[in-house]
Amino acid sequence: MVRSTENAVLSFTRRGFLKSLSRTAVVLSLEDVLKLARPAFGQQATQAPKGSARQAYKAPPRAAPKGAPSPVTGTPLGVQFVDVAKEAGLNVEMIFGGEHRNKYLLETTGCGAAFFDYDQDDWLDIFLVNGWRLEGFPKGHEPVCRLFKNNRDGTFTDVTMKSGLARSGWGQACCVGDYNNDGWNDLFVSYYGQNALFRNNGNGTFTEVTKEAGLLQDRLRWNSGCSFLDYNKDGHLDLFVGNYIDLDLKTTPLPEDANCTYKGIVVACGPPGLEGGKNLLYRNKGDGTFEDVSEKAGMWGTLGTYALSCGAADLDNTGWPNIYVANDSTSATYYVNQKDGTFKDQAIEAGVAYSPDGKPQAGMGVSIGDYNRDGMLDIVKTNFAGDTDSLFMNLGDGSFDDRTYQAGLGINTRLLGWGVSFIDIDNDGWLDILVANGHVYPEVDGTQVDAAYAERKYLYRNLRNGQFEDLSLSGGSGITTDAKARGFAVGDYDNDGDLDAVVNCVNAVPQLLRCDSTLNRSWVKIRLVGTKSNKTGIGARIKVVADTGSPVLTAKPGTPFAQIEEVRSCNGYYSASDLRIHFGLNDAKKVDLVEIRWPSGAVDTLKDLDVKRLYVIEEGGKILKNEALVPARKKA
């Protein structure tokens, strides 16, 4: 598709000019870079006064231009999402902040979730991060994080108390990975306060080893999104932890004292005007402990701050993982791996820092995937109410093009996005997009100025021509029912071959969105086990080639029917999805090729695999498991 004139001009004035400067001997100060990076027509140049609230965003909705003909436009969706949380046993109310009014921004962010197969039976269990309230709780009634074991019949059993995961506090995000390479995936949970690393003991229990692992912090931090990644490719999982705001409740102004308002409504102050936190990077020393290398690795040399979610992947096809961070009310951060233990923030040069018109956005969630099947990983990011969400198409030269409007995501601006995921909802081999919405301010309920606090979801179907179709109202009651959603994870919890979602909600029970499909299309799942690479296989890239019968309209002629995906520790907003990588295959009768590029540099190739099966593949090409998944004996 041809880039619009508006985007071409913006590309030259911001991204193109800065990229050209990087090839010269010109040395710019941080102030110079900020001036160049902020176009005169969009960006405020002054610091917001302490005690400000977010601005009301104004991005008028705009439909996508007419693109190449799509083979699926107008056809029935074929899937319905149904919330079966109650029947499945997810009946615990998750707590976070005040229910009707929030004094501080701390009460607004909510928590993440994980589809986490902690006992390695290839049935997805569920972990839900829990929160707190300012007034606290009586002893013995504190809310704690929850672990639900999959009963393999569509229901779950709460095993929290015997698991060792019953920790309380202002929980935020979670991420999954085998940090000590003992064959069992571990769990990290970020907090406002002290983070927690839980070592999986392999017997259904966990031990908190935060102190022993060297992850105790010497000051109060508002830790946010997290991800395990092997940034130096030594076979040991390192840990990235975003930081939102350096928040001290003793000095932070109350809404009424600072006159913090959103569209005339008094709301919690911030983040503008408050001190942003500094992101953290911990290097795994290979002996079960971590070393804080944040400053020397370049985590603090960024333009944007107020980090919420993150995504780690090889976004420039160099074989090394980079980190993209959604920042609230400022430019996003894109840490590019320098392959020497350091990173550089190149968000502006890469074109992923701002909106199409050069404005900072209030980024919330991040998901990564190859939506147009060109062999390069793209980025989708959720943003605040009144703004569009963002879709960044990878151009393959280290930069991205904002395709939000061209792809059809600019049609929606009213709701406020949190959790987001690229997800092949109909198994046609093309990544769709699911967004969990919910307003940040409970005070909007009962007013006429904005959407309600609880909001429905967005569901976008991939039209296979670079564009998406909004089918939210056709996606089933699980999509159209309003919810106070924050994080959500994606995975096939009932092993029936389609992808489901679990949603963590604010001051409500969670949602379990079961995907019911009538399509009976092919698929394959792949779980990796590293040997020289980290045991979880995080950072490994999988390419699957199969004759899906669906033309790749955005690819060059003669391009095989290939899909790529990487194993990642986190996804969406504060959450972790199934580590078994799922590929929809449409009408394919077999998988022609599976190619795995491991972080170690090893490449494994397997040919002529059966469809509708799970393959567990060890580094070196050995198939440890090849089985047809048996769906849950009964559905909730």
XYZ file of C-alpha atoms in Angstrom:
636
model
C 0.000 0.000 0.000
C 1.192 3.523 -0.777
C 2.155 5.620 2.194
C 0.003 8.728 2.588
C 1.429 12.180 1.850
C 0.909 13.151 5.488
C 2.920 10.185 6.745
C 5.623 10.753 4.139
C 6.100 14.335 5.325
C 6.183 13.273 8.961
C 8.658 10.512 8.139
C 11.016 13.068 6.596
C 10.670 15.784 9.204
C 11.061 13.548 12.240
C 12.355 10.051 11.633
C 14.205 10.586 8.362
C 16.003 13.717 9.531
C 17.101 12.168 12.810
C 18.312 9.022 11.039
C 20.380 11.175 8.717
C 21.911 12.968 11.694
C 22.930 9.630 13.197
C 25.132 9.033 10.143
C 26.988 12.317 10.562
C 29.462 13.617 13.101
C 26.913 16.014 14.581
C 26.642 15.685 18.357
C 23.366 16.825 19.880
C 22.495 17.530 23.468
C 19.387 15.956 24.967
C 17.624 19.331 24.711
C 18.523 19.576 21.010
C 17.162 16.121 20.319
C 13.949 16.907 22.155
C 13.461 20.059 20.086
C 14.012 18.179 16.826
C 11.847 15.270 17.886
C 8.819 17.377 18.742
C 7.057 18.912 15.752
C 5.698 22.410 16.315
C 2.179 21.330 15.377
C 1.647 18.761 18.103
C 3.947 18.567 21.078
C 3.866 20.651 24.212
C 7.357 21.891 24.996
C 6.868 22.739 28.641
C 6.768 20.491 31.680
C 3.327 20.052 33.172
C 2.906 21.555 36.629
C 3.054 19.169 39.546
C -0.403 17.848 40.199
C -1.628 17.761 36.613
C -3.937 15.082 35.257
C -3.803 13.575 31.781
C -4.943 15.760 28.953
C -8.135 14.915 27.099
C -6.918 13.372 23.857
C -8.578 14.377 20.611
C -7.903 12.067 17.680
C -10.988 12.080 15.462
C -11.976 8.601 14.297
C -11.162 7.963 10.672
C -11.981 4.971 8.493
C -9.276 3.234 6.492
C -8.893 4.143 2.831
C -10.051 1.577 0.323
C -7.247 -0.949 -0.122
C -6.593 -4.017 -2.214
C -9.573 -6.385 -2.436
C -9.818 -8.689 0.566
C -10.760 -12.364 0.251
C -12.675 -12.314 3.539
C -14.542 -8.991 3.685
C -18.203 -9.573 4.436
C -17.875 -13.254 5.351
C -19.183 -14.451 8.736
C -16.653 -14.439 11.549
C -17.180 -18.079 12.477
C -16.130 -17.687 16.117
C -17.832 -16.463 19.289
C -16.202 -15.563 22.598
C -18.193 -16.497 25.692
C -17.298 -15.585 29.277
C -17.296 -18.863 31.254
C -15.323 -17.663 34.300
C -18.057 -18.426 36.812
C -18.721 -21.946 35.544
C -14.974 -22.596 35.304
C -14.397 -21.715 38.974
C -12.702 -18.327 38.572
C -14.993 -16.799 41.162
C -12.591 -14.713 43.254
C -12.993 -10.939 43.128
C -9.749 -9.200 42.211
C -9.040 -6.023 44.182
C -7.418 -2.798 43.061
C -7.928 0.661 44.554
C -11.164 2.437 45.400
C -14.314 1.283 43.639
C -15.902 4.668 42.939
C -13.206 7.265 43.589
C -9.415 7.226 43.461
C -7.224 9.564 45.470
C -3.996 8.565 43.752
C -2.938 7.300 40.353
C -1.660 4.188 42.122
C -5.256 2.982 42.339
C -5.834 2.988 38.581
C -3.379 0.672 36.823
C -4.822 -2.718 37.746
C -3.047 -6.049 37.363
C -1.866 -8.599 34.850
C -2.636 -12.263 34.235
C -0.865 -15.344 32.921
C -1.763 -18.546 31.150
C 0.990 -20.441 32.909
C 1.467 -24.222 32.665
C 3.285 -24.440 35.983
C 3.115 -28.256 36.254
C 4.056 -28.968 32.619
C 1.141 -31.229 31.762
C 0.372 -29.123 28.658
C -2.880 -27.897 30.170
C -2.797 -24.180 30.798
C -3.206 -23.041 34.376
C -4.075 -19.453 35.292
C -2.216 -16.987 37.490
C -3.844 -13.679 38.447
C -1.949 -10.803 40.041
C -3.940 -9.123 42.824
C -3.863 -5.617 44.276
C -4.577 -3.570 47.386
C -6.487 -0.576 48.747
C -5.230 2.527 50.493
C -7.062 1.775 53.714
C -5.618 -1.734 53.911
C -7.363 -4.902 55.148
C -7.922 -6.679 58.460
C -5.362 -9.349 59.210
C -6.354 -12.596 57.554
C -8.494 -10.898 54.910
C -5.772 -9.501 52.676
C -6.242 -10.079 48.925
C -3.482 -12.259 47.451
C -2.365 -13.346 44.003
C -4.230 -16.422 42.759
C -3.178 -19.654 41.051
C -5.835 -21.857 39.439
C -4.965 -25.401 38.340
C -6.537 -26.696 35.130
C -8.754 -29.720 35.846
C -8.758 -30.712 32.144
C -12.552 -30.608 32.017
C -13.084 -26.906 31.439
C -12.861 -26.030 35.129
C -10.118 -24.880 37.489
C -9.246 -25.431 41.146
C -7.863 -22.636 43.307
C -4.533 -23.985 44.606
C -3.165 -20.637 45.776
C -2.612 -21.389 49.434
C -0.628 -24.580 48.971
C 1.322 -23.208 46.003
C 3.313 -20.579 47.908
C 2.111 -17.750 45.666
C -0.287 -16.123 48.153
C 1.485 -12.779 48.303
C -0.336 -9.488 48.951
C 0.400 -5.892 47.992
C 0.023 -3.468 45.103
C 0.639 -6.128 42.446
C 1.249 -5.012 38.855
C 2.648 -7.298 36.126
C 3.817 -10.884 35.781
C 6.177 -12.651 33.387
C 7.225 -16.283 32.995
C 10.542 -18.017 32.273
C 13.000 -20.617 33.602
C 15.599 -18.274 35.076
C 17.715 -21.087 36.604
C 17.417 -23.560 33.685
C 16.203 -26.412 35.884
C 13.396 -27.360 33.490
C 10.562 -25.649 35.377
C 9.244 -22.229 34.447
C 9.418 -19.648 37.204
C 7.316 -16.563 37.859
C 8.213 -12.927 38.432
C 5.657 -10.432 39.782
C 6.247 -6.664 39.844
C 4.858 -4.447 42.599
C 4.558 -0.916 43.787
C 7.023 -1.709 46.513
C 9.150 -4.843 46.483
C 9.041 -7.215 43.507
C 8.857 -10.977 43.933
C 10.648 -13.828 42.147
C 9.056 -17.233 42.673
C 11.145 -20.320 41.940
C 9.154 -23.279 40.660
C 10.032 -26.314 42.771
C 8.631 -28.777 40.239
C 6.181 -30.309 42.710
C 3.302 -27.847 42.480
C 4.846 -25.359 44.901
C 6.908 -22.190 44.614
C 9.481 -20.566 46.873
C 9.995 -16.813 46.922
C 13.718 -16.258 46.298
C 13.765 -12.499 45.710
C 16.451 -11.812 48.299
C 18.570 -14.843 47.456
C 18.474 -13.916 43.761
C 19.746 -10.395 44.443
C 16.523 -8.657 43.396
C 15.779 -6.725 46.593
C 15.521 -2.997 45.898
C 17.035 -0.346 48.143
C 14.204 2.152 47.675
C 10.472 2.325 47.062
C 9.753 1.887 43.352
C 6.612 1.675 41.266
C 7.671 -1.312 39.195
C 5.492 -1.932 36.149
C 5.819 -4.166 33.068
C 8.380 -6.972 33.098
C 9.962 -9.483 30.756
C 12.507 -12.257 30.891
C 14.892 -12.124 27.930
C 18.411 -13.295 27.124
C 19.768 -9.925 26.012
C 23.428 -11.065 25.904
C 22.675 -14.540 24.471
C 24.630 -16.449 27.129
C 21.898 -19.029 27.693
C 20.605 -17.478 30.931
C 17.423 -15.417 31.169
C 17.936 -11.823 32.222
C 15.132 -9.603 33.518
C 13.777 -6.231 32.392
C 11.491 -4.308 34.764
C 9.820 -1.055 33.744
C 9.208 1.704 36.264
C 6.214 4.023 36.120
C 6.433 6.915 38.601
C 8.609 7.702 41.611
C 5.502 8.016 43.739
C 5.539 9.082 47.370
C 2.003 9.182 48.731
C 3.133 11.507 51.510
C 4.001 14.279 49.047
C 1.727 13.550 46.087
C -1.105 16.099 45.936
C -4.711 15.062 46.357
C -7.034 15.783 43.410
C -9.023 18.503 45.129
C -5.930 20.232 46.495
C -4.213 20.458 43.104
C -7.401 20.867 41.066
C -6.588 17.804 38.971
C -9.391 17.368 36.471
C -10.263 15.312 33.416
C -12.926 16.965 31.242
C -14.091 18.873 34.293
C -14.187 15.825 36.593
C -11.894 15.816 39.640
C -9.566 12.796 39.290
C -6.286 11.451 40.637
C -3.241 13.571 39.769
C -0.584 12.468 37.280
C 1.392 11.291 35.557
C 2.234 14.732 34.033
C 4.082 16.756 36.621
C 5.234 13.730 38.636
C 8.755 12.310 38.550
C 9.096 9.381 36.157
C 10.707 6.154 37.303
C 13.880 4.613 35.858
C 13.665 1.275 34.076
C 15.747 -1.627 35.343
C 17.769 -4.401 33.724
C 19.094 -7.327 35.722
C 21.787 -9.574 34.231
C 21.528 -13.253 35.105
C 24.910 -14.326 36.472
C 24.205 -17.998 35.802
C 24.355 -19.054 39.440
C 20.767 -18.265 40.398
C 21.467 -14.613 41.111
C 21.085 -11.348 39.196
C 23.169 -8.183 38.898
C 21.630 -4.731 38.388
C 23.201 -3.391 35.177
C 20.525 -0.776 34.447
C 22.659 2.347 34.192
C 25.643 0.925 32.342
C 23.366 -0.980 29.951
C 21.684 2.266 28.857
C 18.273 1.830 30.472
C 18.311 5.375 31.820
C 19.328 7.191 28.648
C 15.805 7.591 27.271
C 13.617 10.506 26.248
C 10.345 8.998 27.437
C 9.459 7.830 30.923
C 6.320 6.647 32.814
C 6.791 3.045 31.627
C 3.825 0.690 31.731
C 3.994 -2.409 29.502
C 6.875 -3.759 27.465
C 7.591 -6.236 24.692
C 10.930 -7.931 24.017
C 11.720 -9.430 20.602
C 14.138 -9.332 17.689
C 12.410 -6.437 15.977
C 15.244 -5.629 13.560
C 16.104 -9.186 12.433
C 19.636 -9.063 13.834
C 19.277 -12.143 16.036
C 19.402 -10.010 19.203
C 16.366 -9.023 21.324
C 15.257 -5.405 21.575
C 12.754 -3.940 24.071
C 9.782 -1.731 23.232
C 8.120 0.113 26.116
C 4.685 1.762 26.147
C 5.031 4.976 28.140
C 2.143 6.954 29.573
C 1.701 10.575 28.425
C 5.093 10.836 26.729
C 7.109 9.313 23.901
C 7.490 5.540 23.803
C 10.895 3.910 24.325
C 12.576 1.522 21.893
C 15.748 -0.025 23.317
C 17.869 -1.329 20.429
C 20.382 -4.000 21.433
C 23.948 -2.905 20.635
C 25.203 -6.514 20.970
C 27.800 -5.493 23.556
C 25.643 -5.559 26.684
C 24.189 -2.103 26.095
C 21.044 -0.603 24.549
C 20.194 2.701 22.866
C 16.783 4.311 22.778
C 16.019 4.771 19.071
C 12.251 5.219 19.269
C 12.273 8.512 17.378
C 14.618 7.353 14.626
C 12.606 4.141 14.248
C 9.286 5.983 14.033
C 7.652 4.349 17.066
C 7.839 7.185 19.598
C 4.789 9.314 18.789
C 1.407 9.368 17.096
C 1.176 9.991 13.315
C 0.868 13.734 13.964
C 3.870 13.867 16.280
C 2.073 13.874 19.623
C 3.015 11.850 22.701
C 0.459 9.197 23.579
C -0.643 7.574 26.816
C 0.548 4.075 25.952
C -0.728 1.145 27.994
C -0.301 -2.321 26.431
C 2.063 -3.791 23.801
C 1.880 -6.876 21.599
C 4.293 -8.030 18.901
C 3.588 -10.153 15.819
C 3.881 -10.357 12.027
C 0.375 -9.261 11.042
C 1.115 -8.886 7.303
C 3.266 -12.019 6.969
C 6.298 -10.320 5.473
C 8.773 -12.007 7.841
C 9.186 -8.989 10.129
C 7.654 -8.426 13.547
C 5.241 -5.511 13.934
C 3.936 -3.689 17.032
C 0.436 -2.875 18.275
C 0.018 -0.530 21.254
C -3.068 0.549 23.191
C -3.569 4.183 24.189
C -5.795 6.473 26.220
C -9.427 7.395 25.566
C -9.930 9.929 22.794
C -6.928 8.570 20.900
C -6.512 5.685 18.496
C -4.527 2.600 19.354
C -1.269 2.348 17.382
C -0.137 -0.107 14.719
C 3.500 0.079 13.632
C 4.465 -1.873 10.504
C 8.075 -3.065 10.383
C 9.847 -1.745 7.259
C 12.810 -4.091 7.618
C 15.476 -1.387 7.772
C 15.321 -0.737 11.508
C 12.353 1.575 11.197
C 8.569 1.335 11.268
C 5.647 3.049 9.588
C 2.568 4.040 11.568
C -0.256 2.217 9.752
C -2.975 2.878 12.312
C -5.315 4.704 9.961
C -4.407 2.835 6.782
C -4.995 -0.505 8.527
C -8.408 0.452 9.914
C -7.626 0.859 13.622
C -8.324 4.598 13.447
C -12.053 3.961 13.342
C -12.217 3.709 17.153
C -11.165 6.493 19.534
C -13.758 6.475 22.309
C -12.672 3.582 24.547
C -9.502 3.249 26.635
C -7.265 0.280 25.800
C -5.211 -1.823 28.219
C -4.651 -5.474 27.369
C -3.934 -6.176 23.708
C -2.802 -9.149 21.682
C -2.138 -10.227 18.159
C -4.204 -13.433 18.044
C -5.321 -15.673 15.179
C -8.931 -16.015 16.298
C -10.142 -18.006 13.272
C -7.047 -20.149 12.499
C -6.712 -18.764 8.975
C -2.992 -18.096 9.459
C -3.371 -14.314 9.787
C -3.019 -12.457 13.079
C -6.109 -10.597 14.258
C -6.168 -8.115 17.165
C -8.061 -8.292 20.465
C -8.154 -5.285 22.817
C -9.458 -5.212 26.403
C -10.816 -1.779 27.333
C -11.785 -0.037 30.563
C -11.614 3.574 31.664
C -8.870 4.679 34.025
C -11.102 6.951 36.139
C -14.065 5.381 37.981
C -15.365 8.934 38.451
C -16.623 8.990 34.836
C -19.527 6.715 35.784
C -22.777 8.652 35.898
C -21.449 11.553 33.831
C -22.094 12.473 30.225
C -18.538 13.448 29.298
C -17.064 10.069 28.401
C -17.605 6.333 28.166
C -18.399 4.442 31.357
C -15.725 2.909 33.601
C -16.544 -0.602 32.351
C -16.194 -0.945 28.578
C -16.575 -3.572 25.878
C -13.662 -4.959 23.886
C -12.427 -4.403 20.350
C -12.030 -7.341 17.972
C -10.355 -6.701 14.629
C -10.264 -9.361 11.911
C -7.252 -9.415 9.587
C -8.434 -8.940 5.991
C -5.136 -10.326 4.595
C -4.511 -7.139 2.601
C -2.844 -4.986 5.248
C -6.146 -3.911 6.752
C -8.416 -4.977 9.598
C -12.194 -5.109 9.936
C -13.866 -4.137 13.209
C -16.098 -7.102 14.097
C -16.399 -6.298 17.800
C -20.186 -6.429 17.822
C -20.134 -9.830 16.092
C -17.578 -11.458 18.380
C -19.947 -12.799 21.025
C -21.066 -11.755 24.485
C -17.523 -12.075 25.848
C -16.543 -9.180 23.591
C -19.648 -7.000 23.832
C -20.186 -7.237 27.615
C -18.715 -4.278 29.484
C -15.881 -5.021 31.894
C -13.362 -3.091 33.987
C -10.539 -4.842 32.162
C -6.798 -4.413 32.527
C -4.374 -7.240 31.667
C -5.242 -10.372 29.726
C -3.423 -13.439 28.474
C -4.053 -15.585 25.390
C -3.885 -19.373 25.134
C -5.805 -22.554 24.383
C -6.841 -23.526 27.911
C -9.234 -26.290 26.830
C -6.905 -27.733 24.159
C -9.555 -27.657 21.448
C -7.361 -25.929 18.869
C -8.537 -22.332 19.130
C -7.243 -19.494 21.283
C -9.025 -18.281 24.421
C -8.303 -15.352 26.758
C -8.298 -14.692 30.497
C -8.918 -11.098 31.618
C -7.985 -9.583 34.974
C -10.558 -6.956 35.977
C -10.544 -4.167 38.566
C -12.659 -4.816 41.678
C -14.515 -7.647 39.953
C -14.181 -11.335 39.170
C -11.982 -12.136 36.157
C -13.274 -13.101 32.731
C -12.467 -16.358 30.950
C -13.277 -15.862 27.287
C -13.716 -19.253 25.665
C -13.483 -19.204 21.872
C -16.197 -21.321 20.290
C -15.459 -21.927 16.615
C -17.474 -23.615 13.877
C -14.643 -23.453 11.338
C -12.686 -26.689 12.020
C -9.508 -25.288 10.494
C -6.021 -26.730 10.847
C -3.390 -25.585 13.318
C -0.154 -26.666 14.965
C 1.342 -25.854 18.389
C 5.061 -25.848 19.159
C 6.699 -25.771 22.577
C 10.460 -25.378 22.762
C 13.040 -26.756 25.177
C 16.475 -25.160 24.997
C 19.767 -26.886 25.765
C 22.509 -24.404 24.918
C 19.875 -21.665 24.785
C 17.723 -20.883 27.817
C 15.501 -23.808 28.751
C 12.227 -21.975 27.987
C 13.390 -21.089 24.477
C 12.574 -17.407 25.009
C 13.896 -15.433 22.058
C 13.768 -18.376 19.654
C 12.131 -17.593 16.312
C 9.873 -20.180 14.717
C 8.979 -20.158 11.028
C 6.176 -22.393 9.798
C 5.536 -23.022 6.100
C 2.276 -24.639 5.026
C -0.097 -24.329 2.094
C -2.852 -22.468 3.896
C -4.711 -21.702 0.678
C -4.810 -18.003 1.596
C -2.719 -15.767 -0.698
C -0.180 -13.484 0.920
C -1.378 -10.271 -0.723
C 1.222 -8.124 1.029
C 4.197 -10.321 0.127
C 6.353 -10.429 -2.983
C 5.320 -12.889 -5.733
C 6.663 -16.374 -5.101
C 6.901 -15.904 -1.333
C 6.065 -19.195 0.451
C 3.109 -19.418 2.811
C 5.260 -18.655 5.827
C 4.431 -17.432 9.322
C 6.902 -16.373 11.989
C 6.618 -16.016 15.739
C 8.978 -15.715 18.691
C 8.753 -17.200 22.164
C 8.205 -14.292 24.546
C 7.917 -13.973 28.293
C 5.256 -11.249 28.298
C 2.426 -10.031 26.100
C -0.147 -7.248 26.100
C -0.644 -5.278 29.287
C 1.254 -6.631 32.320
C 0.552 -10.239 31.240
C 2.062 -13.500 29.978
C 0.483 -15.703 27.317
C 0.844 -19.400 26.457
C 4.470 -20.364 25.795
C 3.247 -22.980 23.342
C 3.346 -21.091 20.048
C 0.115 -21.530 18.071
C -0.070 -21.273 14.284
C -3.406 -21.273 12.470
C -3.126 -23.141 9.154
C -6.508 -22.628 7.487
C -7.041 -25.588 5.101
C -3.494 -27.002 5.172
C -3.254 -30.791 5.329
C 0.333 -30.833 6.590
C 3.132 -28.579 7.782
C 5.756 -28.474 5.045
C 8.496 -26.920 7.140
C 9.274 -25.801 10.679
C 12.469 -23.798 11.103
C 13.656 -22.811 14.578
C 16.388 -20.228 15.055
C 17.572 -20.477 18.631
C 19.208 -17.644 20.627
C 22.416 -19.710 20.623
C 22.564 -19.384 16.830
C 21.627 -23.013 16.192
C 19.024 -23.682 13.504
C 16.752 -26.737 13.514
C 14.647 -27.767 10.524
C 11.767 -30.254 10.566
C 9.675 -31.238 7.563
C 6.312 -32.845 6.784
C 4.675 -32.587 10.200
C 1.053 -33.436 10.879
C -1.518 -30.725 11.607
C -3.709 -30.427 14.704
C -0.918 -31.642 16.949
C 1.387 -30.359 19.682
C 5.112 -30.764 19.086
C 7.617 -30.310 21.905
C 10.994 -29.763 20.237
C 14.367 -29.754 21.949
C 17.255 -27.668 20.698
C 19.083 -29.939 18.291
C 15.904 -30.976 16.487
C 14.772 -33.820 18.726
C 10.991 -34.176 19.018
C 10.223 -34.836 22.692
C 6.465 -34.977 22.246
C 4.171 -35.379 19.252
C 0.565 -35.743 20.275
C -2.936 -34.906 19.236
C -4.392 -32.746 21.988
C -7.535 -34.140 23.549
C -10.006 -31.320 24.233
C -11.456 -30.856 27.708
C -13.828 -33.717 28.497
C -16.618 -31.267 29.123
C -16.855 -27.531 28.679
C -17.750 -25.075 31.391
